[in-house]
């Protein structure tokens, strides 16, 4: 099959499909969700946005939440569907969806999780998509980093304290960003984490 294209959104799909075809990549929930799961409501509708292999979605579904998991990579979504089937998680609904062109609807979710995806233009839609009192869990790479992990283009990484600015209309319940302070061999480096409530 000829997979050459000039369409940037198609190029992005191909790039991610190729990455997810690597069987060694595994689904892992983000630290911001794993370490703060006690803040989750008892039940509700949840979204893992730009879910990739769906580590967050699988985690939420295994705790009984109804989960939507959206990503533009069909390969990632197929692998997530397979994981959900293997774990008997009928409450997980994985869909191929370009979230820039098709963001969530107003007040659709009680919980939204975003890890390692940064599309600043989408932030107002994410805030809108939360139900009243809804919770957002966000974690992604920062420009101020210790290792060379993550995207090299600084535009795809958060500026110092930027998550706080982007979600200033929500109530911040938890924020962590260690920058390059102290003993660089310890801690949660290279990322910022936010849990915020509408
Ligand atoms: C670095 S991965 C992170 C995946 C997952 N959230 C995680 O933490 O492992 C970024 C993901 O964003 C997805 N993505 C990029 N642009 C997208 C878009 N416009 N709509 C939906 N997904 C998108 C990619 O396919 C990829 O799976």
XYZ file of N, CA and C and ligand atoms in Angstrom:
621
model
N 0.845 -1.195 0.000
C 0.000 0.000 0.000
C 0.888 1.256 0.000
N 0.554 2.240 -0.854
C 1.302 3.481 -0.869
C 0.781 4.404 0.241
N 1.619 4.677 1.247
C 1.154 5.478 2.381
C 1.701 6.894 2.338
N 2.160 7.358 1.125
C 2.658 8.728 1.033
C 1.481 9.689 0.900
N 1.552 10.818 1.610
C 0.472 11.797 1.541
C 1.013 13.167 1.908
N 0.363 14.209 1.396
C 0.750 15.573 1.773
C -0.173 16.143 2.838
N -1.209 15.384 3.177
C -2.176 15.857 4.171
C -1.567 15.727 5.573
N -1.351 16.864 6.297
C -0.669 16.802 7.591
C -1.383 15.911 8.599
N -2.721 15.900 8.565
C -3.418 15.084 9.564
C -3.257 13.593 9.242
N -3.205 13.278 7.942
C -2.959 11.895 7.529
C -1.517 11.491 7.892
N -0.589 12.443 7.709
C 0.816 12.151 8.057
C 0.949 11.843 9.549
N 0.194 12.594 10.357
C 0.226 12.386 11.806
C -0.298 10.985 12.158
N -1.411 10.598 11.508
C -1.966 9.245 11.727
C -0.947 8.170 11.400
N -0.283 8.362 10.248
C 0.681 7.343 9.803
C 1.831 7.247 10.803
N 2.292 8.415 11.260
C 3.398 8.426 12.232
C 3.015 7.640 13.477
N 1.822 7.915 14.019
C 1.420 7.246 15.261
C 1.095 5.775 15.025
N 0.465 5.469 13.884
C 0.190 4.055 13.567
C 1.490 3.259 13.557
N 2.526 3.851 12.942
C 3.804 3.134 12.868
C 4.384 2.919 14.265
N 4.277 3.937 15.110
C 4.807 3.782 16.473
C 4.068 2.688 17.237
N 2.736 2.662 17.080
C 1.946 1.684 17.850
C 2.014 0.280 17.260
N 2.527 0.179 16.044
C 2.710 -1.165 15.479
C 3.849 -1.869 16.212
N 4.655 -1.110 16.949
C 5.737 -1.684 17.751
C 5.132 -2.386 18.962
N 5.174 -3.706 18.921
C 4.509 -4.520 19.948
C 5.081 -4.262 21.344
N 6.310 -3.729 21.389
C 6.934 -3.548 22.707
C 6.331 -2.391 23.494
N 5.669 -1.482 22.793
C 5.010 -0.369 23.498
C 3.886 -0.941 24.351
N 3.810 -0.543 25.603
C 2.736 -1.075 26.446
C 1.924 0.060 27.077
N 0.664 -0.271 27.415
C -0.241 0.715 28.007
C 0.101 0.903 29.477
N 0.238 2.139 29.871
C 0.526 2.439 31.281
C -0.276 3.659 31.727
N -0.945 3.606 32.879
C -1.639 4.811 33.346
C -0.628 5.878 33.761
N -1.016 7.142 33.592
C -0.129 8.241 33.976
C -0.073 8.341 35.496
N 1.100 8.780 35.956
C 1.334 8.922 37.404
C 0.268 9.807 38.056
N -0.139 10.886 37.351
C -1.109 11.818 37.947
C -2.430 11.115 38.281
N -2.785 10.098 37.502
C -4.015 9.354 37.764
C -3.759 8.253 38.792
N -2.693 7.509 38.559
C -2.366 6.376 39.437
C -2.175 6.824 40.891
N -1.442 7.908 41.076
C -1.101 8.337 42.440
C -2.189 9.167 43.104
N -3.204 9.569 42.326
C -4.249 10.420 42.911
C -5.640 9.846 42.665
N -5.700 8.539 42.510
C -6.967 7.874 42.175
C -7.987 8.024 43.304
N -7.508 8.318 44.514
C -8.439 8.504 45.635
C -9.313 9.756 45.449
N -8.933 10.631 44.512
C -9.736 11.842 44.260
C -10.899 11.581 43.303
N -10.899 10.415 42.664
C -11.951 10.102 41.687
C -13.308 9.975 42.374
N -14.388 10.347 41.642
C -15.726 10.104 42.207
C -16.003 8.601 42.247
N -17.111 8.206 42.903
C -17.429 6.770 43.018
C -17.832 6.186 41.669
N -18.485 7.014 40.836
C -18.905 6.561 39.505
C -18.992 7.770 38.582
N -19.219 7.502 37.288
C -19.378 8.626 36.370
C -18.842 8.299 34.991
N -19.046 9.258 34.091
C -18.598 9.088 32.711
C -17.201 9.688 32.583
N -16.304 8.942 31.940
C -14.906 9.377 31.899
C -14.367 9.329 30.471
N -13.347 10.141 30.231
C -12.714 10.209 28.904
C -11.200 10.155 29.047
N -10.571 9.255 28.283
C -9.114 9.269 28.114
C -8.871 9.871 26.729
N -8.455 11.137 26.710
C -8.333 11.890 25.453
C -6.947 11.694 24.846
N -6.910 11.406 23.552
C -5.649 11.066 22.867
C -4.998 9.921 23.640
N -5.759 8.834 23.736
C -5.473 7.760 24.711
C -4.298 6.878 24.343
N -3.878 6.871 23.067
C -2.828 5.931 22.677
C -3.273 4.508 23.000
N -2.417 3.746 23.670
C -2.768 2.354 24.010
C -3.734 2.282 25.189
N -4.067 3.436 25.764
C -5.177 3.502 26.711
C -4.869 3.061 28.134
N -3.666 3.340 28.593
C -3.321 3.004 29.988
C -4.291 3.627 30.981
N -4.646 4.885 30.748
C -5.592 5.559 31.664
C -6.985 4.951 31.545
N -7.394 4.668 30.303
C -8.730 4.117 30.060
C -8.870 2.741 30.723
N -7.862 1.897 30.575
C -7.921 0.549 31.169
C -7.978 0.646 32.690
N -7.211 1.576 33.233
C -7.201 1.776 34.682
C -8.590 2.195 35.168
N -9.184 3.187 34.476
C -10.515 3.675 34.886
C -11.576 2.586 34.706
N -11.504 1.878 33.592
C -12.506 0.836 33.332
C -12.391 -0.287 34.372
N -11.167 -0.608 34.772
C -10.999 -1.687 35.766
C -11.539 -1.258 37.131
N -11.702 0.042 37.331
C -12.314 0.524 38.577
C -13.816 0.751 38.421
N -14.393 0.336 37.304
C -15.847 0.329 37.145
C -16.436 1.534 36.444
N -15.582 2.465 36.007
C -16.120 3.642 35.308
C -16.525 3.279 33.877
N -17.517 4.005 33.362
C -17.806 3.938 31.929
C -16.785 4.856 31.253
N -16.043 4.305 30.297
C -14.905 5.043 29.743
C -15.017 5.190 28.226
N -14.818 6.413 27.763
C -14.588 6.676 26.348
C -13.077 6.867 26.186
N -12.507 6.276 25.138
C -11.071 6.426 24.887
C -10.910 6.780 23.416
N -10.360 7.967 23.141
C -10.317 8.475 21.763
C -8.875 8.736 21.333
N -8.575 8.307 20.115
C -7.257 8.587 19.549
C -7.369 8.521 18.026
N -6.483 9.261 17.339
C -6.575 9.212 15.874
C -5.882 8.007 15.275
N -5.101 7.284 16.069
C -4.410 6.107 15.525
C -5.293 4.864 15.594
N -5.628 4.345 14.414
C -6.461 3.129 14.364
C -5.706 1.939 14.953
N -4.384 1.932 14.806
C -3.592 0.815 15.349
C -3.681 0.821 16.878
N -3.538 2.012 17.476
C -3.633 2.116 18.940
C -5.017 1.666 19.415
N -6.048 2.103 18.713
C -7.418 1.790 19.134
C -7.689 0.285 19.016
N -7.180 -0.321 17.944
C -7.339 -1.786 17.812
C -6.672 -2.518 18.968
N -5.464 -2.062 19.303
C -4.741 -2.736 20.405
C -5.466 -2.518 21.731
N -6.029 -1.328 21.909
C -6.766 -1.056 23.150
C -8.037 -1.917 23.225
N -8.724 -2.040 22.099
C -9.934 -2.887 22.085
C -9.583 -4.321 22.478
N -8.456 -4.768 21.970
C -8.016 -6.139 22.280
C -7.710 -6.280 23.782
N -7.007 -5.282 24.347
C -6.700 -5.334 25.791
C -7.990 -5.333 26.603
N -8.946 -4.492 26.193
C -10.213 -4.399 26.934
C -10.956 -5.744 26.882
N -10.954 -6.375 25.695
C -11.612 -7.694 25.566
C -10.943 -8.715 26.472
N -9.589 -8.719 26.449
C -8.852 -9.695 27.261
C -9.150 -9.523 28.748
N -9.421 -8.278 29.148
C -9.683 -8.007 30.575
C -11.186 -7.931 30.885
N -12.013 -8.326 29.902
C -13.477 -8.316 30.077
C -14.013 -6.950 30.503
N -13.455 -5.903 29.918
C -13.892 -4.552 30.280
C -14.891 -4.042 29.235
N -16.157 -4.462 29.389
C -17.193 -4.070 28.417
C -17.581 -2.606 28.559
N -17.145 -1.997 29.645
C -17.470 -0.594 29.914
C -16.466 0.370 29.278
N -15.528 -0.152 28.484
C -14.537 0.710 27.820
C -14.879 0.808 26.322
N -15.082 2.034 25.838
C -15.458 2.234 24.441
C -14.343 3.008 23.738
N -13.543 2.289 22.953
C -12.396 2.905 22.282
C -12.803 3.305 20.870
N -12.441 4.531 20.482
C -12.874 5.011 19.159
C -11.753 5.773 18.458
N -11.668 5.561 17.139
C -10.757 6.382 16.337
C -11.449 7.733 16.163
N -10.795 8.769 16.672
C -11.426 10.092 16.604
C -10.343 11.167 16.656
N -10.408 12.098 15.710
C -9.503 13.242 15.722
C -10.108 14.274 16.674
N -9.484 14.460 17.819
C -10.101 15.291 18.858
C -9.970 16.787 18.565
N -9.067 17.135 17.645
C -8.988 18.551 17.270
C -10.207 18.937 16.432
N -10.581 18.066 15.515
C -11.749 18.342 14.665
C -13.055 17.948 15.337
N -12.970 16.996 16.260
C -14.180 16.508 16.943
C -13.953 16.461 18.451
N -13.930 17.620 19.091
C -13.727 17.655 20.545
C -14.955 17.104 21.272
N -14.830 16.827 22.572
C -16.006 16.350 23.305
C -17.087 17.433 23.391
N -18.331 16.996 23.686
C -19.448 17.947 23.777
C -19.464 18.629 25.142
N -20.252 19.690 25.208
C -20.392 20.451 26.450
C -20.951 19.567 27.577
N -20.309 19.631 28.731
C -20.740 18.913 29.954
C -21.014 17.431 29.701
N -20.091 16.796 28.988
C -20.267 15.377 28.643
C -19.654 14.440 29.689
N -18.602 14.893 30.405
C -17.842 13.951 31.243
C -17.674 14.419 32.692
N -17.654 13.421 33.604
C -17.341 13.699 35.007
C -15.833 13.759 35.224
N -15.108 12.997 34.404
C -13.644 12.946 34.550
C -13.019 12.927 33.154
N -12.013 13.791 32.966
C -11.227 13.753 31.717
C -9.756 13.577 32.095
N -9.109 12.633 31.431
C -7.677 12.407 31.661
C -6.931 12.666 30.355
N -5.865 13.450 30.459
C -5.019 13.712 29.288
C -3.574 13.481 29.708
N -2.905 12.568 29.017
C -1.482 12.405 29.332
C -0.652 12.428 28.057
N 0.392 13.233 28.108
C 1.371 13.351 27.017
C 0.723 13.734 25.684
N -0.206 14.668 25.761
C -0.822 15.248 24.565
C -1.078 16.711 24.898
N -0.593 17.602 24.025
C -0.741 19.031 24.305
C -1.200 19.755 23.053
N -2.470 20.103 23.036
C -3.021 20.907 21.947
C -3.735 22.082 22.618
N -3.009 23.186 22.706
C -3.497 24.309 23.526
C -4.863 24.821 23.065
N -5.113 24.779 21.750
C -6.376 25.320 21.222
C -7.586 24.526 21.726
N -7.330 23.321 22.224
C -8.419 22.447 22.662
C -8.822 22.683 24.131
N -8.019 23.444 24.847
C -8.229 23.580 26.302
C -9.623 24.131 26.640
N -10.098 25.199 25.983
C -11.455 25.685 26.327
C -12.515 24.606 26.126
N -12.372 23.787 25.088
C -13.352 22.710 24.843
C -13.273 21.648 25.942
N -12.075 21.398 26.455
C -11.935 20.403 27.538
C -12.627 20.895 28.806
N -12.436 22.176 29.102
C -13.071 22.751 30.290
C -14.594 22.695 30.129
N -15.039 23.044 28.948
C -16.489 23.002 28.665
C -17.047 21.591 28.763
N -16.238 20.620 28.376
C -16.719 19.228 28.315
C -16.897 18.606 29.697
N -16.316 19.248 30.718
C -16.494 18.730 32.084
C -17.878 19.101 32.601
N -18.522 18.140 33.292
C -19.770 18.468 33.983
C -19.441 19.342 35.198
N -20.429 20.016 35.778
C -20.162 20.785 37.003
C -19.532 19.860 38.056
N -18.503 20.338 38.751
C -17.727 19.573 39.738
C -16.818 18.520 39.111
N -16.851 18.414 37.779
C -16.031 17.397 37.095
C -14.540 17.615 37.325
N -13.780 16.510 37.142
C -12.344 16.540 37.438
C -11.498 16.326 36.191
N -10.438 17.102 36.103
C -9.476 16.937 35.025
C -8.156 16.437 35.604
N -7.603 15.378 35.026
C -6.254 14.906 35.371
C -5.382 15.166 34.149
N -4.299 15.919 34.311
C -3.461 16.277 33.162
C -1.995 16.061 33.512
N -1.275 15.463 32.596
C 0.172 15.292 32.796
C 0.870 15.314 31.446
N 1.861 16.183 31.325
C 2.683 16.110 30.107
C 4.057 16.735 30.322
N 4.876 16.634 29.296
C 6.273 17.064 29.399
C 6.406 18.577 29.561
N 7.423 18.958 30.324
C 7.745 20.376 30.511
C 9.033 20.727 29.752
N 9.152 22.013 29.458
C 10.377 22.478 28.796
C 11.575 22.379 29.749
N 11.309 22.656 31.025
C 12.352 22.559 32.050
C 12.465 21.087 32.428
N 13.529 20.418 31.979
C 13.578 18.967 32.133
C 14.959 18.506 32.586
N 14.994 17.252 33.002
C 16.235 16.657 33.475
C 16.781 15.693 32.422
N 15.888 14.942 31.770
C 16.328 13.976 30.760
C 15.971 14.502 29.367
N 16.316 13.737 28.357
C 16.004 14.159 26.979
C 14.757 13.447 26.455
N 13.988 12.835 27.375
C 12.781 12.119 26.977
C 11.717 13.092 26.440
N 10.885 12.610 25.527
C 9.759 13.419 25.044
C 10.099 14.239 23.821
N 9.120 15.021 23.345
C 9.323 15.766 22.103
C 10.438 16.803 22.229
N 11.185 16.954 21.148
C 12.312 17.903 21.155
C 11.829 19.324 20.883
N 10.722 19.450 20.165
C 10.189 20.783 19.848
C 9.576 21.397 21.109
N 10.141 22.524 21.607
C 9.637 23.101 22.859
C 8.159 23.484 22.790
N 7.635 23.722 21.592
C 6.211 24.086 21.464
C 5.306 22.947 21.922
N 5.827 21.718 21.875
C 5.034 20.565 22.300
C 5.223 20.244 23.782
N 5.925 21.136 24.498
C 6.157 20.938 25.933
C 5.650 22.170 26.670
N 5.303 21.982 27.927
C 4.746 23.072 28.723
C 5.819 24.041 29.199
N 5.519 25.329 29.129
C 6.398 26.324 29.749
C 6.242 26.219 31.274
N 7.159 26.862 32.003
C 7.121 26.828 33.466
C 5.748 27.304 33.970
N 5.069 26.478 34.750
C 3.767 26.819 35.365
C 2.611 26.950 34.352
N 2.836 26.531 33.129
C 1.833 26.802 32.086
C 0.495 26.099 32.334
N 0.523 24.880 32.893
C -0.749 24.169 33.130
C -1.668 24.984 34.030
N -1.046 25.671 34.997
C -1.845 26.499 35.920
C -2.527 27.633 35.163
N -1.819 28.175 34.191
C -2.395 29.249 33.368
C -3.498 28.725 32.464
N -3.195 27.593 31.801
C -4.154 27.054 30.828
C -5.484 26.693 31.490
N -5.400 26.219 32.756
C -6.626 25.777 33.437
C -6.991 26.701 34.599
N -6.669 27.982 34.444
C -6.924 28.933 35.541
C -8.414 29.076 35.847
N -9.296 28.673 34.929
C -10.742 28.769 35.201
C -11.256 27.602 36.039
N -10.393 26.628 36.319
C -10.787 25.501 37.180
C -10.161 25.683 38.563
N -10.702 24.917 39.531
C -10.118 24.951 40.882
C -8.984 23.925 40.938
N -7.788 24.385 41.230
C -6.648 23.470 41.272
C -6.702 22.678 42.570
N -6.729 21.346 42.466
C -6.733 20.475 43.650
C -5.357 19.892 43.916
N -4.569 19.791 42.848
C -3.217 19.249 43.013
C -2.349 19.753 41.872
N -1.132 20.157 42.189
C -0.204 20.565 41.132
C 1.190 20.124 41.514
N 1.915 19.576 40.540
C 3.292 19.164 40.814
C 4.157 19.463 39.595
N 5.194 20.200 39.835
C 6.160 20.496 38.768
C 7.478 20.813 39.467
N 8.444 19.906 39.351
C 9.648 20.034 40.167
C 10.770 20.794 39.479
N 10.624 20.988 38.157
C 11.677 21.707 37.436
C 13.025 21.058 37.631
N 14.035 21.871 37.916
C 15.382 21.331 38.114
C 15.877 21.617 39.540
N 14.917 21.618 40.478
C 15.280 21.883 41.869
C 15.905 20.659 42.533
N 16.878 20.900 43.402
C 17.368 19.863 44.312
C 18.089 18.719 43.647
N 17.907 17.496 44.233
C 18.591 16.291 43.764
C 17.895 15.787 42.504
N 18.545 15.997 41.383
C 17.906 15.698 40.090
C 17.758 14.201 39.827
N 18.399 13.378 40.666
C 18.260 11.929 40.466
C 16.979 11.409 41.122
N 16.273 12.271 41.838
C 15.048 11.836 42.534
C 13.843 12.649 42.069
N 12.656 12.126 42.384
C 11.421 12.891 42.142
C 10.741 12.563 40.830
N 9.702 13.363 40.525
C 8.946 13.203 39.276
C 9.395 14.306 38.339
N 10.337 13.997 37.491
C 10.972 15.032 36.670
C 10.402 15.066 35.261
N 10.648 16.120 34.573
C 10.357 16.296 33.137
C 8.882 16.553 32.831
N 8.020 16.492 33.867
C 6.583 16.632 33.605
C 5.947 17.614 34.595
N 4.776 18.118 34.205
C 3.907 18.827 35.153
C 2.639 17.997 35.281
N 2.050 18.011 36.486
C 0.819 17.247 36.746
C -0.189 18.150 37.420
N -1.423 18.024 36.972
C -2.479 18.845 37.521
C -3.740 17.998 37.725
N -4.383 18.186 38.873
C -5.753 17.701 39.036
C -6.570 18.953 39.352
N -7.600 19.194 38.559
C -8.381 20.420 38.761
C -9.859 20.110 38.611
N -10.668 20.938 39.280
C -12.111 20.679 39.353
C -12.900 21.854 38.785
N -13.979 21.542 38.072
C -14.818 22.597 37.505
C -15.719 23.192 38.584
C 2.542 10.743 23.246
S 1.068 9.892 22.796
C 0.271 9.739 24.359
C -0.714 8.624 24.403
C -1.327 8.334 25.772
N -2.141 9.437 26.232
C -0.272 7.995 26.795
O -0.119 8.706 27.793
O 0.441 6.987 26.572
C 0.125 11.125 21.956
C -1.158 10.576 21.345
O -1.934 11.627 20.804
C -2.607 11.111 19.671
N -3.066 12.257 18.875
C -2.325 13.220 18.306
N -3.116 14.122 17.676
C -4.390 13.699 17.869
C -5.664 14.198 17.471
N -5.768 15.315 16.761
N -6.760 13.509 17.816
C -6.659 12.370 18.546
N -5.490 11.858 18.967
C -4.362 12.519 18.627
C -1.577 10.226 18.999
O -2.140 9.290 18.125
C -0.936 9.577 20.218
O -1.571 8.374 20.549
